[in-house]
JSON list of C-alpha atoms and ligand atoms in Angstrom, two decimals:
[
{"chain": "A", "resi": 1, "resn": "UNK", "atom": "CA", "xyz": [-21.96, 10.34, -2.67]},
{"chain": "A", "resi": 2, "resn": "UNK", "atom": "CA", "xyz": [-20.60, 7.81, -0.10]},
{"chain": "A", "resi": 3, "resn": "UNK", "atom": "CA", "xyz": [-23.12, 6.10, 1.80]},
{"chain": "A", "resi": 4, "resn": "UNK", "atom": "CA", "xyz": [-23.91, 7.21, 5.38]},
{"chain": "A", "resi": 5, "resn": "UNK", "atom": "CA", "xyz": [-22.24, 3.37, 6.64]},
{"chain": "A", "resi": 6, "resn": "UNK", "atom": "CA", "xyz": [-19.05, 3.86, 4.95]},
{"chain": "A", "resi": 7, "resn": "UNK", "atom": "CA", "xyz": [-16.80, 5.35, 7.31]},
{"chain": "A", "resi": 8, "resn": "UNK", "atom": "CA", "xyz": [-13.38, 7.11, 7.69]},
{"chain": "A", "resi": 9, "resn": "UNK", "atom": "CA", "xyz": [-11.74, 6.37, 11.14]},
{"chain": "A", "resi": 10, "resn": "UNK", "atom": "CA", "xyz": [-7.90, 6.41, 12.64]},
{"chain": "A", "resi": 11, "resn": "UNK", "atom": "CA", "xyz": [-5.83, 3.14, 11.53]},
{"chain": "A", "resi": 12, "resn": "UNK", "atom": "CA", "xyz": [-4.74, 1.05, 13.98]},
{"chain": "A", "resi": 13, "resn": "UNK", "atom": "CA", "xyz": [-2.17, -1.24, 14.19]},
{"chain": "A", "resi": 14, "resn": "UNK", "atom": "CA", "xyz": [-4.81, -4.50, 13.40]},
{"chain": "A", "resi": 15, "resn": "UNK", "atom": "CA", "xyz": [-5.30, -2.66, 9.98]},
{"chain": "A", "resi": 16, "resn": "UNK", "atom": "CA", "xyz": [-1.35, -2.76, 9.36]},
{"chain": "A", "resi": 17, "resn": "UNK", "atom": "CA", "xyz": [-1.76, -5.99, 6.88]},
{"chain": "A", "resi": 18, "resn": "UNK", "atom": "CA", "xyz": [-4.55, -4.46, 4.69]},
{"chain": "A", "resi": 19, "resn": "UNK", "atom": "CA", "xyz": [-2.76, -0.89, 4.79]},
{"chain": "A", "resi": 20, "resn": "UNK", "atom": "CA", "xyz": [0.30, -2.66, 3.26]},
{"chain": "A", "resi": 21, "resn": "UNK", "atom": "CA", "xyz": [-1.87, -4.98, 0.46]},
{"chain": "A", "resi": 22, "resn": "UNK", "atom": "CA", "xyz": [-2.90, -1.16, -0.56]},
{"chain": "A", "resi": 23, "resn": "UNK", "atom": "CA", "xyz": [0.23, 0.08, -0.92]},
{"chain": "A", "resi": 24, "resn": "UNK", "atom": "CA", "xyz": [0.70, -2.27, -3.00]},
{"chain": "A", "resi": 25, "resn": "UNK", "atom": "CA", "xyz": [-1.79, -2.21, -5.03]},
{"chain": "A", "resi": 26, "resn": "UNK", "atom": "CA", "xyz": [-0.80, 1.75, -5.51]},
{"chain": "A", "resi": 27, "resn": "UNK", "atom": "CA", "xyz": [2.69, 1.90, -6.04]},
{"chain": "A", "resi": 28, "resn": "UNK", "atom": "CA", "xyz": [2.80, -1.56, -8.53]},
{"chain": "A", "resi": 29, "resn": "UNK", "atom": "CA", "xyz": [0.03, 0.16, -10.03]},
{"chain": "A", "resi": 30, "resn": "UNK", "atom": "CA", "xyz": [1.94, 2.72, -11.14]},
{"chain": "A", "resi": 31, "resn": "UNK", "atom": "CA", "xyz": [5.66, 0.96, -11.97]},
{"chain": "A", "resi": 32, "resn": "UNK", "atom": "CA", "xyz": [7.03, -2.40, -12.53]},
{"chain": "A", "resi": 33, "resn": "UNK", "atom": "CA", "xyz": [7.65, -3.68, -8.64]},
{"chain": "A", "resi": 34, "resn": "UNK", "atom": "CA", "xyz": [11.06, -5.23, -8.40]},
{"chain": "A", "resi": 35, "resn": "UNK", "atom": "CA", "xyz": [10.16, -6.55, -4.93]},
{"chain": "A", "resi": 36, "resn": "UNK", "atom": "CA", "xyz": [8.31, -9.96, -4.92]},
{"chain": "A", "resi": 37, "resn": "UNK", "atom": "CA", "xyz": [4.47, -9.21, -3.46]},
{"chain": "A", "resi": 38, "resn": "UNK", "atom": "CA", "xyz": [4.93, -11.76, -0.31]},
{"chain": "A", "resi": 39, "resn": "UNK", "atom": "CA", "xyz": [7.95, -10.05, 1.10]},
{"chain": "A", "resi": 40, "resn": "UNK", "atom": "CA", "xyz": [6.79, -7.08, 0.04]},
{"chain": "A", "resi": 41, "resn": "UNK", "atom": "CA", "xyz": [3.87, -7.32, 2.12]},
{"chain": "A", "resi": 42, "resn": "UNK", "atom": "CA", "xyz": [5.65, -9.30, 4.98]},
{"chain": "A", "resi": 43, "resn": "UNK", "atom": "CA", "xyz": [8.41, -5.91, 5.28]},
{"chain": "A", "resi": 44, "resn": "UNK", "atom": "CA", "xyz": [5.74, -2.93, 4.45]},
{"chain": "A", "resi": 45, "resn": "UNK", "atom": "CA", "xyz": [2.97, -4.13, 6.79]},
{"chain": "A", "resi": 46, "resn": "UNK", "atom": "CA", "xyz": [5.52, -4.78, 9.61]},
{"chain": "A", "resi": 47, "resn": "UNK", "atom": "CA", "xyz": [7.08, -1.49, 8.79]},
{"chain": "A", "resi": 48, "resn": "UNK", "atom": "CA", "xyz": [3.24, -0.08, 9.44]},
{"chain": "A", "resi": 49, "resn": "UNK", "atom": "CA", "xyz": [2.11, -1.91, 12.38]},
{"chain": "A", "resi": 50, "resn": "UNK", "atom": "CA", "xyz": [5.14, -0.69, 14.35]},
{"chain": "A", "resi": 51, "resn": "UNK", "atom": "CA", "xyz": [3.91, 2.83, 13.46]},
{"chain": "A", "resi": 52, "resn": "UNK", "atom": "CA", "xyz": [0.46, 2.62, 14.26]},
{"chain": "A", "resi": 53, "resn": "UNK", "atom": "CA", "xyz": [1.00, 0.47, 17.80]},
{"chain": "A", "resi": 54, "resn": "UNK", "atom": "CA", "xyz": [3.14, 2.57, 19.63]},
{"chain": "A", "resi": 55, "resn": "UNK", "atom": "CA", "xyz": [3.99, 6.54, 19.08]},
{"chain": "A", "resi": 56, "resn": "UNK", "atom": "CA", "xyz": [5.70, 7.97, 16.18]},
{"chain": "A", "resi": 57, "resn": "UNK", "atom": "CA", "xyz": [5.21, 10.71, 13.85]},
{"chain": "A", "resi": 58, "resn": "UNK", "atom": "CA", "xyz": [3.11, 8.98, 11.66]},
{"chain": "A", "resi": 59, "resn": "UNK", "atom": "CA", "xyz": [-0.74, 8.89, 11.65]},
{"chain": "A", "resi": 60, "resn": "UNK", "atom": "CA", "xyz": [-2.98, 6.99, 9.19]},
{"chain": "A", "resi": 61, "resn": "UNK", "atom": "CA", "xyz": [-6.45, 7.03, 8.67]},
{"chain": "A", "resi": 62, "resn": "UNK", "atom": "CA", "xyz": [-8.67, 4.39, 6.53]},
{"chain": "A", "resi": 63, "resn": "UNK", "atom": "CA", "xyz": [-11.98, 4.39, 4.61]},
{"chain": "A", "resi": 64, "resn": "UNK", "atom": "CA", "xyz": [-13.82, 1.42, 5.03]},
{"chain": "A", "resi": 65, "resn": "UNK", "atom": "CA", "xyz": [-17.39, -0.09, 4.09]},
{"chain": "A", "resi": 66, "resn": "UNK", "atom": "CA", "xyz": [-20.42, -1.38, 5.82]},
{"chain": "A", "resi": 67, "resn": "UNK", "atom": "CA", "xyz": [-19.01, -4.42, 6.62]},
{"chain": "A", "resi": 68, "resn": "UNK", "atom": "CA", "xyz": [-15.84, -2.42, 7.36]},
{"chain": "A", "resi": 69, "resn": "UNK", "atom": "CA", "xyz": [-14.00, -3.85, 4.84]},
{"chain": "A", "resi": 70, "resn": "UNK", "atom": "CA", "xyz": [-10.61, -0.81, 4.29]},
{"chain": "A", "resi": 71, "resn": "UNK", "atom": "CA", "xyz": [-10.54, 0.07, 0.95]},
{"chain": "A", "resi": 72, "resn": "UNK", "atom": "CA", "xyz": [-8.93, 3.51, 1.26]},
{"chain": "A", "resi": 73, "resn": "UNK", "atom": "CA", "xyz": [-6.27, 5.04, 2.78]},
{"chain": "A", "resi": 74, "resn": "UNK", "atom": "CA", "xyz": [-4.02, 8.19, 3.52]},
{"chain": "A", "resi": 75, "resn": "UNK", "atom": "CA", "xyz": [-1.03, 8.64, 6.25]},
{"chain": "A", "resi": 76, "resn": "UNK", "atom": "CA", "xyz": [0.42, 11.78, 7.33]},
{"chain": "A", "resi": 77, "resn": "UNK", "atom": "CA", "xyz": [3.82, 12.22, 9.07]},
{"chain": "A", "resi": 78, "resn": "UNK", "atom": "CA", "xyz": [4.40, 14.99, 11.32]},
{"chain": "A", "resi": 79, "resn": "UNK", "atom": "CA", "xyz": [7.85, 16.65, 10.91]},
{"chain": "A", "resi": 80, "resn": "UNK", "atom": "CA", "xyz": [9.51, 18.95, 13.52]},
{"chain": "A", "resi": 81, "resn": "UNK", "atom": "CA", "xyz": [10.92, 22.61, 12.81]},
{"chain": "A", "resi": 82, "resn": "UNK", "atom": "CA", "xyz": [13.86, 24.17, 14.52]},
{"chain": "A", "resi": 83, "resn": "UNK", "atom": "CA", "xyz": [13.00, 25.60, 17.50]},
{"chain": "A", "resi": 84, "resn": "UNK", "atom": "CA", "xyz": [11.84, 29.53, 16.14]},
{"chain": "A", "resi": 85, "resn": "UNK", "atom": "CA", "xyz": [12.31, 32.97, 18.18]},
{"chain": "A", "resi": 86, "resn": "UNK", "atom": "CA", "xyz": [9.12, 34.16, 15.68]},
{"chain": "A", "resi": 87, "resn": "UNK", "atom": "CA", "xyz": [6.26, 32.19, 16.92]},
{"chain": "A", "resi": 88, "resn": "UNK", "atom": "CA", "xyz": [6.04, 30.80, 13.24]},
{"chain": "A", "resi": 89, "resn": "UNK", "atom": "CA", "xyz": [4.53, 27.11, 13.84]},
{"chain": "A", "resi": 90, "resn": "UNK", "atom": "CA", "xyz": [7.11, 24.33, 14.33]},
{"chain": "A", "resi": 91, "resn": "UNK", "atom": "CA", "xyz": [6.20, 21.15, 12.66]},
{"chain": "A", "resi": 92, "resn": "UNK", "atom": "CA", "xyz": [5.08, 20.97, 9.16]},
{"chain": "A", "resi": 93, "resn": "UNK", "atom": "CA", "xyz": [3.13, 17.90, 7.93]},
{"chain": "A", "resi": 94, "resn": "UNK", "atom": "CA", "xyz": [4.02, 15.14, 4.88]},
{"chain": "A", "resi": 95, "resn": "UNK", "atom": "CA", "xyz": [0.92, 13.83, 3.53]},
{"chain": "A", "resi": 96, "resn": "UNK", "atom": "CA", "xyz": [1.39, 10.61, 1.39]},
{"chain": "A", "resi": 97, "resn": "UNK", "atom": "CA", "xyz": [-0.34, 7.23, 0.03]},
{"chain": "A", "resi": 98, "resn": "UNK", "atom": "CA", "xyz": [-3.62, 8.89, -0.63]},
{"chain": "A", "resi": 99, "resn": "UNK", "atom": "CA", "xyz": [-5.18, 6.07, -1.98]},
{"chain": "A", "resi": 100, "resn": "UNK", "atom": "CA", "xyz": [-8.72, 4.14, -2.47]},
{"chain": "A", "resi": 101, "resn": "UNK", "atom": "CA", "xyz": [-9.34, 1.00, -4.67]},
{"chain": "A", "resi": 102, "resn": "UNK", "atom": "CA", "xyz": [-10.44, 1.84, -8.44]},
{"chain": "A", "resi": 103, "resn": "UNK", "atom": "CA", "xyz": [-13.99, 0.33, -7.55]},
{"chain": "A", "resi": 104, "resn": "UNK", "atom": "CA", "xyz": [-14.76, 2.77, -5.24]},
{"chain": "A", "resi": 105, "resn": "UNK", "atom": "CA", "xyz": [-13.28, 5.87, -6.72]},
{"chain": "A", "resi": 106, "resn": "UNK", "atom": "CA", "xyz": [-15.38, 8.58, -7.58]},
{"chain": "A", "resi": 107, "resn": "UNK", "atom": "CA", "xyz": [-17.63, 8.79, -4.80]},
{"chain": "A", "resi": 108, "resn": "UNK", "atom": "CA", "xyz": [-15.37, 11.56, -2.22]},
{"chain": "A", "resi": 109, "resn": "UNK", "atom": "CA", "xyz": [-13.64, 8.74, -0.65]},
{"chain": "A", "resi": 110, "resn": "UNK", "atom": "CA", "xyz": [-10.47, 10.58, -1.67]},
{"chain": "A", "resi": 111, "resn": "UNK", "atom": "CA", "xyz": [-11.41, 13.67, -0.96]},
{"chain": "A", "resi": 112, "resn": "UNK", "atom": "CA", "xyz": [-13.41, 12.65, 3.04]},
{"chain": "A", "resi": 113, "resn": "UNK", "atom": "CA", "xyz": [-9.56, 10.58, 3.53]},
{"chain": "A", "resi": 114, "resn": "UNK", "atom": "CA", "xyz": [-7.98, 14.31, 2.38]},
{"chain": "A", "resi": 115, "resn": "UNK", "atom": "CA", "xyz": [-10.39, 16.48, 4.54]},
{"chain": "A", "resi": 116, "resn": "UNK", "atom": "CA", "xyz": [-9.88, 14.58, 8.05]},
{"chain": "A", "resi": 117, "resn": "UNK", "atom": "CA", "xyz": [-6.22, 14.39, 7.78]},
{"chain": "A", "resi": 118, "resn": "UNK", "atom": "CA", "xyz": [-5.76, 17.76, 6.93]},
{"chain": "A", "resi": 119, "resn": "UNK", "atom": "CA", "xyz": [-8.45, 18.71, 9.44]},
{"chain": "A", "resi": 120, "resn": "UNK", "atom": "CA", "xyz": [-6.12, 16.68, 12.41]},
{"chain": "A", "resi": 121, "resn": "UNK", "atom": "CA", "xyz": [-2.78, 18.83, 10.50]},
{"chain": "A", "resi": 122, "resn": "UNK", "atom": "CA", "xyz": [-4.64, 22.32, 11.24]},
{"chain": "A", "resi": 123, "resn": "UNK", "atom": "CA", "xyz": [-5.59, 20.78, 14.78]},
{"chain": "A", "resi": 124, "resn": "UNK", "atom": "CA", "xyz": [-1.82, 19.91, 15.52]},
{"chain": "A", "resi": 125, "resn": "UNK", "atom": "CA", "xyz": [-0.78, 23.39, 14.34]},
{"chain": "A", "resi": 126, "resn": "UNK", "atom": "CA", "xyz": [1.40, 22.41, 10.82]},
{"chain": "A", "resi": 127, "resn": "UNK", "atom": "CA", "xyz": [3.15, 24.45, 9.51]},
{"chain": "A", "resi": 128, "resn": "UNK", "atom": "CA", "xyz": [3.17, 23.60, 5.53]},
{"chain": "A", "resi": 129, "resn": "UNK", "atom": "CA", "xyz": [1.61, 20.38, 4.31]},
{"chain": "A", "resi": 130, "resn": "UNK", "atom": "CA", "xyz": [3.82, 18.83, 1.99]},
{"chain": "A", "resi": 131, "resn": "UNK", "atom": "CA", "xyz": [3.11, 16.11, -0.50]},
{"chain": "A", "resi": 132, "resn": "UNK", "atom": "CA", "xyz": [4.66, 15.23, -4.23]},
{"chain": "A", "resi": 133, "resn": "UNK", "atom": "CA", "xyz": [1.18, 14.09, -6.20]},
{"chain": "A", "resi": 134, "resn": "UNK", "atom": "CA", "xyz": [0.34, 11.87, -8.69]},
{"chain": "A", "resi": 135, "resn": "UNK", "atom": "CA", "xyz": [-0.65, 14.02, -12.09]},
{"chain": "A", "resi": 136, "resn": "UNK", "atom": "CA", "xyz": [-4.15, 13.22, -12.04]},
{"chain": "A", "resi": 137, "resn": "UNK", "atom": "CA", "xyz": [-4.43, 13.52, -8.26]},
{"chain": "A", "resi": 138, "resn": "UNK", "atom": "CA", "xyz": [-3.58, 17.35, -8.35]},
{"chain": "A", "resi": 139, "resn": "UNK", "atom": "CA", "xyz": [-6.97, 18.33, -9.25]},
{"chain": "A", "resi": 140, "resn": "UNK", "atom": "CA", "xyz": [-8.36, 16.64, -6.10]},
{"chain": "A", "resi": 141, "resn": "UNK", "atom": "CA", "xyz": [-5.21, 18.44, -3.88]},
{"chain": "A", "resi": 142, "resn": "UNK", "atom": "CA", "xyz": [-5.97, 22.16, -5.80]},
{"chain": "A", "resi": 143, "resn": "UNK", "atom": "CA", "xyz": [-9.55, 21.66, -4.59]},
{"chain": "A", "resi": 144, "resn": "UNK", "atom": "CA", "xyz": [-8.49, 21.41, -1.00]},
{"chain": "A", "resi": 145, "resn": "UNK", "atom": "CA", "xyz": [-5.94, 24.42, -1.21]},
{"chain": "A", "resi": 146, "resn": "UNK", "atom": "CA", "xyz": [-3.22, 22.87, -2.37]},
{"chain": "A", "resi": 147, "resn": "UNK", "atom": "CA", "xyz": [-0.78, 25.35, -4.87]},
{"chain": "A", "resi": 148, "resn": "UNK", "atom": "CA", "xyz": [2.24, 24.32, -6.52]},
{"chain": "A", "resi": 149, "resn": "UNK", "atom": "CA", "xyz": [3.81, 27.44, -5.55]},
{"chain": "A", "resi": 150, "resn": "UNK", "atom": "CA", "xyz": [6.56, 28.11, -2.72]},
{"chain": "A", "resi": 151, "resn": "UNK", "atom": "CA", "xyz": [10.18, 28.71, -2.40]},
{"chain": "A", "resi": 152, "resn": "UNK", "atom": "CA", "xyz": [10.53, 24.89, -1.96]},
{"chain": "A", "resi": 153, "resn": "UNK", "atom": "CA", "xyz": [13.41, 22.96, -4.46]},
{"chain": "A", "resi": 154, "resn": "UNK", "atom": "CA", "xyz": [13.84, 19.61, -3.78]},
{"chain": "A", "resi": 155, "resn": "UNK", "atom": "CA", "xyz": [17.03, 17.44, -5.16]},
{"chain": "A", "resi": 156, "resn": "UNK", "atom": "CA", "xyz": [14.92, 14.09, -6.49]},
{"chain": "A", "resi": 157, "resn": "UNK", "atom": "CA", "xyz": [17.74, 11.02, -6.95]},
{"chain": "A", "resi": 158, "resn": "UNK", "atom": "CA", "xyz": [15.43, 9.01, -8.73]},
{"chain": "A", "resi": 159, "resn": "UNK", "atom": "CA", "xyz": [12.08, 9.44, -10.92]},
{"chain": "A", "resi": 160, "resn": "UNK", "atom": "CA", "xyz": [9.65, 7.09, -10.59]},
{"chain": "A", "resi": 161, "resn": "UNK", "atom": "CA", "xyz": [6.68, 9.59, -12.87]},
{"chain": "B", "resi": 1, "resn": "COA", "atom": "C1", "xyz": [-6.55, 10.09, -5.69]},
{"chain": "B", "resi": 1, "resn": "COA", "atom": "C2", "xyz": [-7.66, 9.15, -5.24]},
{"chain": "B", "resi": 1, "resn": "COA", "atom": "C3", "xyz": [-7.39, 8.71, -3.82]},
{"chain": "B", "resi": 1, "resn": "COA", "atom": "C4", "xyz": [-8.99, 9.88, -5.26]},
{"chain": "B", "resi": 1, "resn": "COA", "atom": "O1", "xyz": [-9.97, 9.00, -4.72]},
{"chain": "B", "resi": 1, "resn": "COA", "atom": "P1", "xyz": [-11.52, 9.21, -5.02]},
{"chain": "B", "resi": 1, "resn": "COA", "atom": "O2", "xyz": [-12.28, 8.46, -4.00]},
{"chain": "B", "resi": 1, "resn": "COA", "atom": "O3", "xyz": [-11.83, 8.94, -6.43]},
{"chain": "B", "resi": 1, "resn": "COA", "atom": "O4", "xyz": [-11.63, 10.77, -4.73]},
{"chain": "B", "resi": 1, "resn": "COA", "atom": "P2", "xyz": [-12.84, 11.76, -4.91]},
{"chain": "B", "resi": 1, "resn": "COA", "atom": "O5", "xyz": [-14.04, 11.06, -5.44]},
{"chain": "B", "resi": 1, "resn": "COA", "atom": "O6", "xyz": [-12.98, 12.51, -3.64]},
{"chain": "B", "resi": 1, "resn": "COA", "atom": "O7", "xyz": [-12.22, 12.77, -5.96]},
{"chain": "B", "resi": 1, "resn": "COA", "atom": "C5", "xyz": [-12.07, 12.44, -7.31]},
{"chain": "B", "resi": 1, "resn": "COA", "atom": "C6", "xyz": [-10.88, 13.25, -7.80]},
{"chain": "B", "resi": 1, "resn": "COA", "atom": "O8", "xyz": [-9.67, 12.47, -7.77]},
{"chain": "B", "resi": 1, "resn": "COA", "atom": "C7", "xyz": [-8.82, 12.85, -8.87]},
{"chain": "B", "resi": 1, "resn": "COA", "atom": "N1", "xyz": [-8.62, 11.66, -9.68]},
{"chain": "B", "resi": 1, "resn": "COA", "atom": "C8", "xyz": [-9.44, 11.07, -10.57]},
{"chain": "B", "resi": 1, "resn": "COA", "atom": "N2", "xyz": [-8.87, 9.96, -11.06]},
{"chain": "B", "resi": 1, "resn": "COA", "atom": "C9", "xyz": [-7.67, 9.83, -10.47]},
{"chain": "B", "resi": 1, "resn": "COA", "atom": "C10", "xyz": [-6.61, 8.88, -10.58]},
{"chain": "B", "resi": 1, "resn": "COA", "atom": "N3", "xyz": [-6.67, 7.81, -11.39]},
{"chain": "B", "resi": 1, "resn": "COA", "atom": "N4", "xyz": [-5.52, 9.05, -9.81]},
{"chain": "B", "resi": 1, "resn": "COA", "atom": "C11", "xyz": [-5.42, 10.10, -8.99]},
{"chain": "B", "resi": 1, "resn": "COA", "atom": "N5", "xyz": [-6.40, 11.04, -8.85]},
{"chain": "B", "resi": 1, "resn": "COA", "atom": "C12", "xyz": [-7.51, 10.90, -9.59]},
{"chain": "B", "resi": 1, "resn": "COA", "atom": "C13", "xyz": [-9.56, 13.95, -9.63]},
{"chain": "B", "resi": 1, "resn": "COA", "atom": "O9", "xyz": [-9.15, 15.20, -9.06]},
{"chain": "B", "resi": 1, "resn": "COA", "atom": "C14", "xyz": [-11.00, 13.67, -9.26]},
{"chain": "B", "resi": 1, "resn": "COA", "atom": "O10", "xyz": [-11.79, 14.81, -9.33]},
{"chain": "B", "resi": 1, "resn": "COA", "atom": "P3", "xyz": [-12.58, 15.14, -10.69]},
{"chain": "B", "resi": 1, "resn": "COA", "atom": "O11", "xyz": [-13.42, 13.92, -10.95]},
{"chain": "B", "resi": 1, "resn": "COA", "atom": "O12", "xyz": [-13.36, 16.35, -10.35]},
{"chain": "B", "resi": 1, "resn": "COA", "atom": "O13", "xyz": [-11.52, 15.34, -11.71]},
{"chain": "B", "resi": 1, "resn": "COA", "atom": "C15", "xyz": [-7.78, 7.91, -6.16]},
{"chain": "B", "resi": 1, "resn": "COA", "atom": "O14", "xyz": [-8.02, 8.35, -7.50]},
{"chain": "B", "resi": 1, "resn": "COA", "atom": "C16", "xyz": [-6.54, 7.05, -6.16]},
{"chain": "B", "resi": 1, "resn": "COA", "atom": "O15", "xyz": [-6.37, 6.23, -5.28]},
{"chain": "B", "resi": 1, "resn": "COA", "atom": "N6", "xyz": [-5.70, 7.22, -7.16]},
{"chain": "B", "resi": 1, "resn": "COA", "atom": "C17", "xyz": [-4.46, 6.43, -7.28]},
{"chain": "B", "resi": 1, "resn": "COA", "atom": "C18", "xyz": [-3.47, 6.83, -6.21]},
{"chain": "B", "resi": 1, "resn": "COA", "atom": "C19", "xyz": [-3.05, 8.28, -6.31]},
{"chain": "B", "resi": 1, "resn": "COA", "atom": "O16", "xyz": [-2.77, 8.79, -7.38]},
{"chain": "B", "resi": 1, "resn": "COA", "atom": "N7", "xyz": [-3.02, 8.92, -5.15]},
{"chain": "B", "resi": 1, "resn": "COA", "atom": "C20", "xyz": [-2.50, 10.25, -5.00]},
{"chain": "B", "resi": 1, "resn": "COA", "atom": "C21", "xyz": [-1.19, 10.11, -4.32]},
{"chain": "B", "resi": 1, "resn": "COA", "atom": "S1", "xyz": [-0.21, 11.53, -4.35]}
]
């Protein structure tokens, strides 16, 4: 279980440089980068901090320690529907970079970063949340209602899994 000190708050845009270092960390995790780490970092965390400091669709939240040290992270984005006679709800939500450092996995890190941002989706009315997982992350989104059912198709024009 996490301990009581660790928290999970709203990202701001101060947290922009370690939100990008975990990105990161995630995605050259997974595949060979092709970027070089320095200007990765320079583009991805100045592509965040312009997010989180003034309004835009996206929100991110971060788990942190004690000392409040980030070492998780997840960001939604908030996409609008076409105006709809039916009363149906008109944004759905992308949910993406669901991450926390391999140290501290384990513990419901993932699952507390999950739980609030959905929790802020349901509050902002979303329609569908949306999100393409990792294979050994769908476990962790079944558990929180996700199905890999629909009438969704999407046209991919490149596979990075
Ligand atoms: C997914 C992730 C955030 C979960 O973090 P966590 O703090 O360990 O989460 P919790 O302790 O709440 O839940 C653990 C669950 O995560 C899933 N999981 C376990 N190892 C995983 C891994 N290497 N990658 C992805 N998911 C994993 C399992 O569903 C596990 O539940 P189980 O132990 O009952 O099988 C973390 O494993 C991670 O950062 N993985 C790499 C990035 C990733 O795949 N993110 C998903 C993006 S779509």
């Amino acid at each position: 279980m996490p301990d009581p000190s660790e928290t999970v708050r709203r990202a701001n845009a101060a947290d922009a440089e370690v939100l990008a270092r975990l990105r990161f960390e995630f995605r050259a995790g997974i595949a060979d980068a092709v970027e070089d780490e320095a200007s990765f970092l320079a583009r991805c965390s100045g592509w965040m901090r312009e997010r989180l400091e003034s309004a835009s669709p996206w929100i991110a939240w971060v788990a942190s320690d004690a000392g409040g040290a980030v070492f998780g992270a997840v960001w939604v984005q908030l996409v609008e529907k076409i105006p709809n006679p039916v009363g149906e709800p008109e944004r759905h939500a992308y949910l993406s970079n669901l991450f926390v450092r391999p140290s501290q996995r384990g513990r419901g890190h993932g699952s507390r970063l999950l739980s609030v941002a959905l929790d802020e989706c349901d509050r902002r009315g979303a329609d569908a949340v949306f999100l393409w997982p990792t294979p050994e992350s769908r476990s962790l989104y079944a558990r929180h209602g996700f199905t890999a059912a629909g009438g969704r198709m999407e046209r991919r024009s490149w596979h990075a899994l």
